Amino acid sequence: MEILPNKETIAYRKASRRVKELKEFYGNLTSYCLVIPFLAIVNLLTAPGYLWFLWPALGWGVGIAFHAVSVYGIGKSWEERKIKELMEKEEKARIKTF
C-alpha cells in the first residue's frame, strides 16, 4: 500500500527546499563579501603593483551571479506552473484509476 503525500506535506517540502536554496545563496554571498576584501588587503600589502585579487573576485562573482539566477531568476515562474500542471495531471490520472 502506497501512502501519497498530502498537499500540506508537499507545500512544506517545497518551502523547505526554497529556504535551503536561499540559505546556501546567502552563505555564498556572505563568504564572498568577507573573503574578497581580505584578499584585496593581502594583495595591496604584499604586491600593490599587480592586482591579482581581481581574478578570484571575478571568477567567484560570476559564480555568485549564476547562483543568484538559479535561486531568484529566470524561469522560476515557469517551473512553478509546470510543477503545478504535472501534479494536477497526476492527480487526475490517479482519480481515474479509482
PDB file of N, CA and C in Angstrom:
ATOM      1  N   MET A   1       0.839  -1.181   0.000  1.00  0.00           N
ATOM      2  CA  MET A   1       0.000   0.000   0.000  1.00  0.00           C
ATOM      3  C   MET A   1       0.881   1.241   0.000  1.00  0.00           C
ATOM      4  N   GLU A   2       0.647   2.082  -0.978  1.00  0.00           N
ATOM      5  CA  GLU A   2       1.443   3.300  -1.114  1.00  0.00           C
ATOM      6  C   GLU A   2       0.722   4.467  -0.459  1.00  0.00           C
ATOM      7  N   ILE A   3       1.454   5.182   0.366  1.00  0.00           N
ATOM      8  CA  ILE A   3       0.883   6.359   1.025  1.00  0.00           C
ATOM      9  C   ILE A   3       1.322   7.587   0.236  1.00  0.00           C
ATOM     10  N   LEU A   4       0.341   8.318  -0.272  1.00  0.00           N
ATOM     11  CA  LEU A   4       0.631   9.513  -1.049  1.00  0.00           C
ATOM     12  C   LEU A   4       0.713  10.720  -0.126  1.00  0.00           C
ATOM     13  N   PRO A   5       1.676  11.594  -0.372  1.00  0.00           N
ATOM     14  CA  PRO A   5       1.775  12.790   0.473  1.00  0.00           C
ATOM     15  C   PRO A   5       0.603  13.731   0.213  1.00  0.00           C
ATOM     16  N   ASN A   6       0.153  14.371   1.275  1.00  0.00           N
ATOM     17  CA  ASN A   6      -0.941  15.333   1.106  1.00  0.00           C
ATOM     18  C   ASN A   6      -0.382  16.690   0.668  1.00  0.00           C
ATOM     19  N   LYS A   7      -1.292  17.605   0.371  1.00  0.00           N
ATOM     20  CA  LYS A   7      -0.877  18.909  -0.151  1.00  0.00           C
ATOM     21  C   LYS A   7      -0.036  19.688   0.850  1.00  0.00           C
ATOM     22  N   GLU A   8      -0.337  19.551   2.138  1.00  0.00           N
ATOM     23  CA  GLU A   8       0.437  20.261   3.159  1.00  0.00           C
ATOM     24  C   GLU A   8       1.868  19.745   3.205  1.00  0.00           C
ATOM     25  N   THR A   9       2.040  18.437   3.094  1.00  0.00           N
ATOM     26  CA  THR A   9       3.374  17.855   3.095  1.00  0.00           C
ATOM     27  C   THR A   9       4.164  18.317   1.881  1.00  0.00           C
ATOM     28  N   ILE A  10       3.522  18.330   0.744  1.00  0.00           N
ATOM     29  CA  ILE A  10       4.172  18.791  -0.481  1.00  0.00           C
ATOM     30  C   ILE A  10       4.559  20.255  -0.358  1.00  0.00           C
ATOM     31  N   ALA A  11       3.659  21.077   0.161  1.00  0.00           N
ATOM     32  CA  ALA A  11       3.946  22.506   0.336  1.00  0.00           C
ATOM     33  C   ALA A  11       5.089  22.716   1.319  1.00  0.00           C
ATOM     34  N   TYR A  12       5.108  21.916   2.392  1.00  0.00           N
ATOM     35  CA  TYR A  12       6.187  22.038   3.381  1.00  0.00           C
ATOM     36  C   TYR A  12       7.522  21.673   2.755  1.00  0.00           C
ATOM     37  N   ARG A  13       7.551  20.588   2.010  1.00  0.00           N
ATOM     38  CA  ARG A  13       8.810  20.164   1.365  1.00  0.00           C
ATOM     39  C   ARG A  13       9.294  21.221   0.380  1.00  0.00           C
ATOM     40  N   LYS A  14       8.356  21.779  -0.364  1.00  0.00           N
ATOM     41  CA  LYS A  14       8.711  22.813  -1.332  1.00  0.00           C
ATOM     42  C   LYS A  14       9.262  24.054  -0.626  1.00  0.00           C
ATOM     43  N   ALA A  15       8.597  24.477   0.431  1.00  0.00           N
ATOM     44  CA  ALA A  15       9.064  25.647   1.194  1.00  0.00           C
ATOM     45  C   ALA A  15      10.412  25.360   1.838  1.00  0.00           C
ATOM     46  N   SER A  16      10.585  24.162   2.350  1.00  0.00           N
ATOM     47  CA  SER A  16      11.844  23.778   2.979  1.00  0.00           C
ATOM     48  C   SER A  16      12.985  23.799   1.961  1.00  0.00           C
ATOM     49  N   ARG A  17      12.722  23.294   0.774  1.00  0.00           N
ATOM     50  CA  ARG A  17      13.728  23.297  -0.294  1.00  0.00           C
ATOM     51  C   ARG A  17      14.081  24.731  -0.672  1.00  0.00           C
ATOM     52  N   ARG A  18      13.071  25.602  -0.735  1.00  0.00           N
ATOM     53  CA  ARG A  18      13.302  27.001  -1.099  1.00  0.00           C
ATOM     54  C   ARG A  18      14.150  27.715  -0.051  1.00  0.00           C
ATOM     55  N   VAL A  19      13.855  27.458   1.223  1.00  0.00           N
ATOM     56  CA  VAL A  19      14.634  28.060   2.309  1.00  0.00           C
ATOM     57  C   VAL A  19      16.084  27.581   2.246  1.00  0.00           C
ATOM     58  N   LYS A  20      16.274  26.310   1.942  1.00  0.00           N
ATOM     59  CA  LYS A  20      17.634  25.773   1.824  1.00  0.00           C
ATOM     60  C   LYS A  20      18.386  26.458   0.683  1.00  0.00           C
ATOM     61  N   GLU A  21      17.720  26.653  -0.469  1.00  0.00           N
ATOM     62  CA  GLU A  21      18.350  27.351  -1.593  1.00  0.00           C
ATOM     63  C   GLU A  21      18.757  28.772  -1.209  1.00  0.00           C
ATOM     64  N   LEU A  22      17.857  29.482  -0.548  1.00  0.00           N
ATOM     65  CA  LEU A  22      18.149  30.852  -0.129  1.00  0.00           C
ATOM     66  C   LEU A  22      19.300  30.900   0.871  1.00  0.00           C
ATOM     67  N   LYS A  23      19.286  29.975   1.823  1.00  0.00           N
ATOM     68  CA  LYS A  23      20.338  29.924   2.840  1.00  0.00           C
ATOM     69  C   LYS A  23      21.703  29.678   2.186  1.00  0.00           C
ATOM     70  N   GLU A  24      21.747  28.757   1.235  1.00  0.00           N
ATOM     71  CA  GLU A  24      23.005  28.481   0.541  1.00  0.00           C
ATOM     72  C   GLU A  24      23.486  29.693  -0.253  1.00  0.00           C
ATOM     73  N   PHE A  25      22.557  30.378  -0.917  1.00  0.00           N
ATOM     74  CA  PHE A  25      22.947  31.563  -1.687  1.00  0.00           C
ATOM     75  C   PHE A  25      23.502  32.648  -0.772  1.00  0.00           C
ATOM     76  N   TYR A  26      22.789  32.940   0.322  1.00  0.00           N
ATOM     77  CA  TYR A  26      23.260  33.986   1.224  1.00  0.00           C
ATOM     78  C   TYR A  26      24.564  33.602   1.908  1.00  0.00           C
ATOM     79  N   GLY A  27      24.763  32.332   2.176  1.00  0.00           N
ATOM     80  CA  GLY A  27      26.041  31.878   2.715  1.00  0.00           C
ATOM     81  C   GLY A  27      27.172  32.121   1.731  1.00  0.00           C
ATOM     82  N   ASN A  28      26.931  31.810   0.467  1.00  0.00           N
ATOM     83  CA  ASN A  28      27.915  32.037  -0.582  1.00  0.00           C
ATOM     84  C   ASN A  28      28.213  33.529  -0.726  1.00  0.00           C
ATOM     85  N   LEU A  29      27.180  34.347  -0.726  1.00  0.00           N
ATOM     86  CA  LEU A  29      27.357  35.794  -0.857  1.00  0.00           C
ATOM     87  C   LEU A  29      28.109  36.381   0.340  1.00  0.00           C
ATOM     88  N   THR A  30      27.788  35.915   1.539  1.00  0.00           N
ATOM     89  CA  THR A  30      28.480  36.390   2.741  1.00  0.00           C
ATOM     90  C   THR A  30      29.952  36.023   2.699  1.00  0.00           C
ATOM     91  N   SER A  31      30.248  34.797   2.300  1.00  0.00           N
ATOM     92  CA  SER A  31      31.645  34.374   2.180  1.00  0.00           C
ATOM     93  C   SER A  31      32.394  35.254   1.191  1.00  0.00           C
ATOM     94  N   TYR A  32      31.772  35.526   0.069  1.00  0.00           N
ATOM     95  CA  TYR A  32      32.382  36.385  -0.944  1.00  0.00           C
ATOM     96  C   TYR A  32      32.690  37.764  -0.363  1.00  0.00           C
ATOM     97  N   CYS A  33      31.716  38.316   0.348  1.00  0.00           N
ATOM     98  CA  CYS A  33      31.881  39.664   0.906  1.00  0.00           C
ATOM     99  C   CYS A  33      32.939  39.722   2.007  1.00  0.00           C
ATOM    100  N   LEU A  34      33.261  38.610   2.605  1.00  0.00           N
ATOM    101  CA  LEU A  34      34.303  38.580   3.631  1.00  0.00           C
ATOM    102  C   LEU A  34      35.674  38.226   3.054  1.00  0.00           C
ATOM    103  N   VAL A  35      35.713  37.284   2.142  1.00  0.00           N
ATOM    104  CA  VAL A  35      36.995  36.788   1.629  1.00  0.00           C
ATOM    105  C   VAL A  35      37.623  37.750   0.627  1.00  0.00           C
ATOM    106  N   ILE A  36      36.852  38.284  -0.284  1.00  0.00           N
ATOM    107  CA  ILE A  36      37.428  39.142  -1.324  1.00  0.00           C
ATOM    108  C   ILE A  36      38.079  40.403  -0.734  1.00  0.00           C
ATOM    109  N   PRO A  37      37.464  41.108   0.215  1.00  0.00           N
ATOM    110  CA  PRO A  37      38.186  42.241   0.823  1.00  0.00           C
ATOM    111  C   PRO A  37      39.469  41.804   1.542  1.00  0.00           C
ATOM    112  N   PHE A  38      39.435  40.634   2.179  1.00  0.00           N
ATOM    113  CA  PHE A  38      40.644  40.108   2.815  1.00  0.00           C
ATOM    114  C   PHE A  38      41.733  39.892   1.775  1.00  0.00           C
ATOM    115  N   LEU A  39      41.374  39.267   0.653  1.00  0.00           N
ATOM    116  CA  LEU A  39      42.358  39.056  -0.413  1.00  0.00           C
ATOM    117  C   LEU A  39      42.868  40.381  -0.972  1.00  0.00           C
ATOM    118  N   ALA A  40      41.988  41.369  -1.076  1.00  0.00           N
ATOM    119  CA  ALA A  40      42.406  42.687  -1.572  1.00  0.00           C
ATOM    120  C   ALA A  40      43.424  43.317  -0.635  1.00  0.00           C
ATOM    121  N   ILE A  41      43.177  43.210   0.652  1.00  0.00           N
ATOM    122  CA  ILE A  41      44.119  43.774   1.630  1.00  0.00           C
ATOM    123  C   ILE A  41      45.461  43.065   1.551  1.00  0.00           C
ATOM    124  N   VAL A  42      45.428  41.732   1.506  1.00  0.00           N
ATOM    125  CA  VAL A  42      46.677  40.961   1.389  1.00  0.00           C
ATOM    126  C   VAL A  42      47.403  41.356   0.111  1.00  0.00           C
ATOM    127  N   ASN A  43      46.684  41.460  -0.992  1.00  0.00           N
ATOM    128  CA  ASN A  43      47.278  41.841  -2.269  1.00  0.00           C
ATOM    129  C   ASN A  43      47.917  43.221  -2.191  1.00  0.00           C
ATOM    130  N   LEU A  44      47.193  44.189  -1.646  1.00  0.00           N
ATOM    131  CA  LEU A  44      47.711  45.556  -1.599  1.00  0.00           C
ATOM    132  C   LEU A  44      48.893  45.712  -0.647  1.00  0.00           C
ATOM    133  N   LEU A  45      48.949  44.861   0.380  1.00  0.00           N
ATOM    134  CA  LEU A  45      50.085  44.922   1.297  1.00  0.00           C
ATOM    135  C   LEU A  45      51.322  44.201   0.769  1.00  0.00           C
ATOM    136  N   THR A  46      51.122  43.162  -0.032  1.00  0.00           N
ATOM    137  CA  THR A  46      52.261  42.362  -0.490  1.00  0.00           C
ATOM    138  C   THR A  46      52.725  42.710  -1.902  1.00  0.00           C
ATOM    139  N   ALA A  47      51.832  42.977  -2.809  1.00  0.00           N
ATOM    140  CA  ALA A  47      52.213  43.250  -4.198  1.00  0.00           C
ATOM    141  C   ALA A  47      51.247  44.259  -4.815  1.00  0.00           C
ATOM    142  N   PRO A  48      51.352  45.526  -4.402  1.00  0.00           N
ATOM    143  CA  PRO A  48      50.386  46.519  -4.886  1.00  0.00           C
ATOM    144  C   PRO A  48      50.494  46.810  -6.387  1.00  0.00           C
ATOM    145  N   GLY A  49      51.578  46.396  -7.009  1.00  0.00           N
ATOM    146  CA  GLY A  49      51.751  46.658  -8.437  1.00  0.00           C
ATOM    147  C   GLY A  49      50.898  45.761  -9.326  1.00  0.00           C
ATOM    148  N   TYR A  50      50.505  44.597  -8.822  1.00  0.00           N
ATOM    149  CA  TYR A  50      49.691  43.657  -9.601  1.00  0.00           C
ATOM    150  C   TYR A  50      48.460  43.283  -8.777  1.00  0.00           C
ATOM    151  N   LEU A  51      47.309  43.627  -9.272  1.00  0.00           N
ATOM    152  CA  LEU A  51      46.062  43.406  -8.536  1.00  0.00           C
ATOM    153  C   LEU A  51      45.495  42.008  -8.852  1.00  0.00           C
ATOM    154  N   TRP A  52      46.159  40.999  -8.310  1.00  0.00           N
ATOM    155  CA  TRP A  52      45.748  39.615  -8.573  1.00  0.00           C
ATOM    156  C   TRP A  52      44.434  39.242  -7.908  1.00  0.00           C
ATOM    157  N   PHE A  53      44.025  39.963  -6.858  1.00  0.00           N
ATOM    158  CA  PHE A  53      42.779  39.616  -6.165  1.00  0.00           C
ATOM    159  C   PHE A  53      41.555  39.794  -7.062  1.00  0.00           C
ATOM    160  N   LEU A  54      41.731  40.570  -8.155  1.00  0.00           N
ATOM    161  CA  LEU A  54      40.607  40.766  -9.072  1.00  0.00           C
ATOM    162  C   LEU A  54      40.210  39.465  -9.779  1.00  0.00           C
ATOM    163  N   TRP A  55      41.168  38.571  -9.997  1.00  0.00           N
ATOM    164  CA  TRP A  55      40.861  37.303 -10.667  1.00  0.00           C
ATOM    165  C   TRP A  55      39.927  36.431  -9.831  1.00  0.00           C
ATOM    166  N   PRO A  56      40.244  36.171  -8.561  1.00  0.00           N
ATOM    167  CA  PRO A  56      39.271  35.388  -7.784  1.00  0.00           C
ATOM    168  C   PRO A  56      37.954  36.151  -7.575  1.00  0.00           C
ATOM    169  N   ALA A  57      38.035  37.485  -7.479  1.00  0.00           N
ATOM    170  CA  ALA A  57      36.808  38.267  -7.325  1.00  0.00           C
ATOM    171  C   ALA A  57      35.920  38.115  -8.558  1.00  0.00           C
ATOM    172  N   LEU A  58      36.521  38.139  -9.722  1.00  0.00           N
ATOM    173  CA  LEU A  58      35.767  37.998 -10.966  1.00  0.00           C
ATOM    174  C   LEU A  58      35.201  36.573 -11.099  1.00  0.00           C
ATOM    175  N   GLY A  59      36.035  35.579 -10.883  1.00  0.00           N
ATOM    176  CA  GLY A  59      35.583  34.195 -11.013  1.00  0.00           C
ATOM    177  C   GLY A  59      34.472  33.846 -10.041  1.00  0.00           C
ATOM    178  N   TRP A  60      34.686  34.175  -8.790  1.00  0.00           N
ATOM    179  CA  TRP A  60      33.681  33.901  -7.761  1.00  0.00           C
ATOM    180  C   TRP A  60      32.432  34.741  -7.997  1.00  0.00           C
ATOM    181  N   GLY A  61      32.632  35.978  -8.455  1.00  0.00           N
ATOM    182  CA  GLY A  61      31.494  36.857  -8.746  1.00  0.00           C
ATOM    183  C   GLY A  61      30.600  36.289  -9.846  1.00  0.00           C
ATOM    184  N   VAL A  62      31.204  35.716 -10.872  1.00  0.00           N
ATOM    185  CA  VAL A  62      30.418  35.080 -11.930  1.00  0.00           C
ATOM    186  C   VAL A  62      29.647  33.898 -11.352  1.00  0.00           C
ATOM    187  N   GLY A  63      30.308  33.125 -10.494  1.00  0.00           N
ATOM    188  CA  GLY A  63      29.629  32.008  -9.843  1.00  0.00           C
ATOM    189  C   GLY A  63      28.443  32.461  -9.005  1.00  0.00           C
ATOM    190  N   ILE A  64      28.612  33.541  -8.292  1.00  0.00           N
ATOM    191  CA  ILE A  64      27.517  34.086  -7.477  1.00  0.00           C
ATOM    192  C   ILE A  64      26.386  34.589  -8.375  1.00  0.00           C
ATOM    193  N   ALA A  65      26.736  35.189  -9.497  1.00  0.00           N
ATOM    194  CA  ALA A  65      25.701  35.662 -10.420  1.00  0.00           C
ATOM    195  C   ALA A  65      24.862  34.488 -10.936  1.00  0.00           C
ATOM    196  N   PHE A  66      25.513  33.390 -11.313  1.00  0.00           N
ATOM    197  CA  PHE A  66      24.781  32.208 -11.768  1.00  0.00           C
ATOM    198  C   PHE A  66      23.948  31.613 -10.640  1.00  0.00           C
ATOM    199  N   HIS A  67      24.506  31.617  -9.446  1.00  0.00           N
ATOM    200  CA  HIS A  67      23.769  31.109  -8.284  1.00  0.00           C
ATOM    201  C   HIS A  67      22.525  31.959  -8.040  1.00  0.00           C
ATOM    202  N   ALA A  68      22.670  33.274  -8.138  1.00  0.00           N
ATOM    203  CA  ALA A  68      21.532  34.181  -7.937  1.00  0.00           C
ATOM    204  C   ALA A  68      20.448  33.941  -8.993  1.00  0.00           C
ATOM    205  N   VAL A  69      20.860  33.734 -10.236  1.00  0.00           N
ATOM    206  CA  VAL A  69      19.886  33.472 -11.294  1.00  0.00           C
ATOM    207  C   VAL A  69      19.157  32.165 -11.023  1.00  0.00           C
ATOM    208  N   SER A  70      19.887  31.156 -10.538  1.00  0.00           N
ATOM    209  CA  SER A  70      19.240  29.871 -10.269  1.00  0.00           C
ATOM    210  C   SER A  70      18.280  29.955  -9.086  1.00  0.00           C
ATOM    211  N   VAL A  71      18.572  30.818  -8.114  1.00  0.00           N
ATOM    212  CA  VAL A  71      17.714  30.934  -6.936  1.00  0.00           C
ATOM    213  C   VAL A  71      16.550  31.889  -7.180  1.00  0.00           C
ATOM    214  N   TYR A  72      16.817  33.039  -7.783  1.00  0.00           N
ATOM    215  CA  TYR A  72      15.794  34.066  -7.938  1.00  0.00           C
ATOM    216  C   TYR A  72      15.279  34.216  -9.356  1.00  0.00           C
ATOM    217  N   GLY A  73      16.013  33.665 -10.277  1.00  0.00           N
ATOM    218  CA  GLY A  73      15.933  34.202 -11.602  1.00  0.00           C
ATOM    219  C   GLY A  73      14.986  33.626 -12.601  1.00  0.00           C
ATOM    220  N   ILE A  74      15.484  33.717 -13.759  1.00  0.00           N
ATOM    221  CA  ILE A  74      14.759  33.451 -14.977  1.00  0.00           C
ATOM    222  C   ILE A  74      14.174  32.045 -14.950  1.00  0.00           C
ATOM    223  N   GLY A  75      12.897  31.967 -15.265  1.00  0.00           N
ATOM    224  CA  GLY A  75      12.261  30.675 -15.397  1.00  0.00           C
ATOM    225  C   GLY A  75      11.628  30.125 -14.136  1.00  0.00           C
ATOM    226  N   LYS A  76      11.750  30.785 -13.026  1.00  0.00           N
ATOM    227  CA  LYS A  76      11.181  30.264 -11.784  1.00  0.00           C
ATOM    228  C   LYS A  76       9.660  30.163 -11.873  1.00  0.00           C
ATOM    229  N   SER A  77       9.024  31.169 -12.429  1.00  0.00           N
ATOM    230  CA  SER A  77       7.567  31.120 -12.514  1.00  0.00           C
ATOM    231  C   SER A  77       7.122  30.024 -13.475  1.00  0.00           C
ATOM    232  N   TRP A  78       7.895  29.822 -14.552  1.00  0.00           N
ATOM    233  CA  TRP A  78       7.586  28.746 -15.487  1.00  0.00           C
ATOM    234  C   TRP A  78       7.696  27.396 -14.796  1.00  0.00           C
ATOM    235  N   GLU A  79       8.771  27.224 -14.019  1.00  0.00           N
ATOM    236  CA  GLU A  79       8.953  25.969 -13.286  1.00  0.00           C
ATOM    237  C   GLU A  79       7.781  25.710 -12.352  1.00  0.00           C
ATOM    238  N   GLU A  80       7.368  26.739 -11.630  1.00  0.00           N
ATOM    239  CA  GLU A  80       6.262  26.586 -10.685  1.00  0.00           C
ATOM    240  C   GLU A  80       4.982  26.176 -11.406  1.00  0.00           C
ATOM    241  N   ARG A  81       4.697  26.834 -12.536  1.00  0.00           N
ATOM    242  CA  ARG A  81       3.490  26.496 -13.301  1.00  0.00           C
ATOM    243  C   ARG A  81       3.557  25.065 -13.828  1.00  0.00           C
ATOM    244  N   LYS A  82       4.721  24.666 -14.312  1.00  0.00           N
ATOM    245  CA  LYS A  82       4.881  23.320 -14.861  1.00  0.00           C
ATOM    246  C   LYS A  82       4.736  22.264 -13.775  1.00  0.00           C
ATOM    247  N   ILE A  83       5.303  22.502 -12.620  1.00  0.00           N
ATOM    248  CA  ILE A  83       5.168  21.569 -11.497  1.00  0.00           C
ATOM    249  C   ILE A  83       3.702  21.427 -11.114  1.00  0.00           C
ATOM    250  N   LYS A  84       3.016  22.552 -11.011  1.00  0.00           N
ATOM    251  CA  LYS A  84       1.597  22.519 -10.658  1.00  0.00           C
ATOM    252  C   LYS A  84       0.800  21.755 -11.717  1.00  0.00           C
ATOM    253  N   GLU A  85       1.097  22.021 -12.983  1.00  0.00           N
ATOM    254  CA  GLU A  85       0.407  21.344 -14.076  1.00  0.00           C
ATOM    255  C   GLU A  85       0.620  19.834 -14.013  1.00  0.00           C
ATOM    256  N   LEU A  86       1.868  19.409 -13.804  1.00  0.00           N
ATOM    257  CA  LEU A  86       2.165  17.982 -13.740  1.00  0.00           C
ATOM    258  C   LEU A  86       1.524  17.314 -12.526  1.00  0.00           C
ATOM    259  N   MET A  87       1.500  18.021 -11.403  1.00  0.00           N
ATOM    260  CA  MET A  87       0.865  17.470 -10.203  1.00  0.00           C
ATOM    261  C   MET A  87      -0.640  17.303 -10.420  1.00  0.00           C
ATOM    262  N   GLU A  88      -1.268  18.296 -11.070  1.00  0.00           N
ATOM    263  CA  GLU A  88      -2.697  18.205 -11.343  1.00  0.00           C
ATOM    264  C   GLU A  88      -2.990  17.063 -12.314  1.00  0.00           C
ATOM    265  N   LYS A  89      -2.146  16.909 -13.318  1.00  0.00           N
ATOM    266  CA  LYS A  89      -2.315  15.830 -14.291  1.00  0.00           C
ATOM    267  C   LYS A  89      -2.195  14.464 -13.614  1.00  0.00           C
ATOM    268  N   GLU A  90      -1.216  14.344 -12.724  1.00  0.00           N
ATOM    269  CA  GLU A  90      -1.021  13.099 -11.985  1.00  0.00           C
ATOM    270  C   GLU A  90      -2.205  12.819 -11.061  1.00  0.00           C
ATOM    271  N   GLU A  91      -2.732  13.847 -10.432  1.00  0.00           N
ATOM    272  CA  GLU A  91      -3.889  13.703  -9.553  1.00  0.00           C
ATOM    273  C   GLU A  91      -5.117  13.234 -10.336  1.00  0.00           C
ATOM    274  N   LYS A  92      -5.336  13.812 -11.527  1.00  0.00           N
ATOM    275  CA  LYS A  92      -6.466  13.408 -12.355  1.00  0.00           C
ATOM    276  C   LYS A  92      -6.318  11.949 -12.795  1.00  0.00           C
ATOM    277  N   ALA A  93      -5.098  11.567 -13.154  1.00  0.00           N
ATOM    278  CA  ALA A  93      -4.860  10.184 -13.563  1.00  0.00           C
ATOM    279  C   ALA A  93      -5.097   9.223 -12.399  1.00  0.00           C
ATOM    280  N   ARG A  94      -4.704   9.636 -11.212  1.00  0.00           N
ATOM    281  CA  ARG A  94      -4.891   8.795 -10.021  1.00  0.00           C
ATOM    282  C   ARG A  94      -6.377   8.657  -9.718  1.00  0.00           C
ATOM    283  N   ILE A  95      -7.125   9.722  -9.860  1.00  0.00           N
ATOM    284  CA  ILE A  95      -8.572   9.683  -9.587  1.00  0.00           C
ATOM    285  C   ILE A  95      -9.278   8.788 -10.606  1.00  0.00           C
ATOM    286  N   LYS A  96      -8.858   8.829 -11.870  1.00  0.00           N
ATOM    287  CA  LYS A  96      -9.472   7.998 -12.898  1.00  0.00           C
ATOM    288  C   LYS A  96      -9.264   6.507 -12.641  1.00  0.00           C
ATOM    289  N   THR A  97      -8.142   6.151 -12.018  1.00  0.00           N
ATOM    290  CA  THR A  97      -7.868   4.736 -11.779  1.00  0.00           C
ATOM    291  C   THR A  97      -8.720   4.156 -10.662  1.00  0.00           C
ATOM    292  N   PHE A  98      -9.311   5.005  -9.853  1.00  0.00           N
ATOM    293  CA  PHE A  98     -10.154   4.509  -8.741  1.00  0.00           C
ATOM    294  C   PHE A  98     -11.527   4.310  -9.167  1.00  0.00           C
TER     295      PHE A  98
END
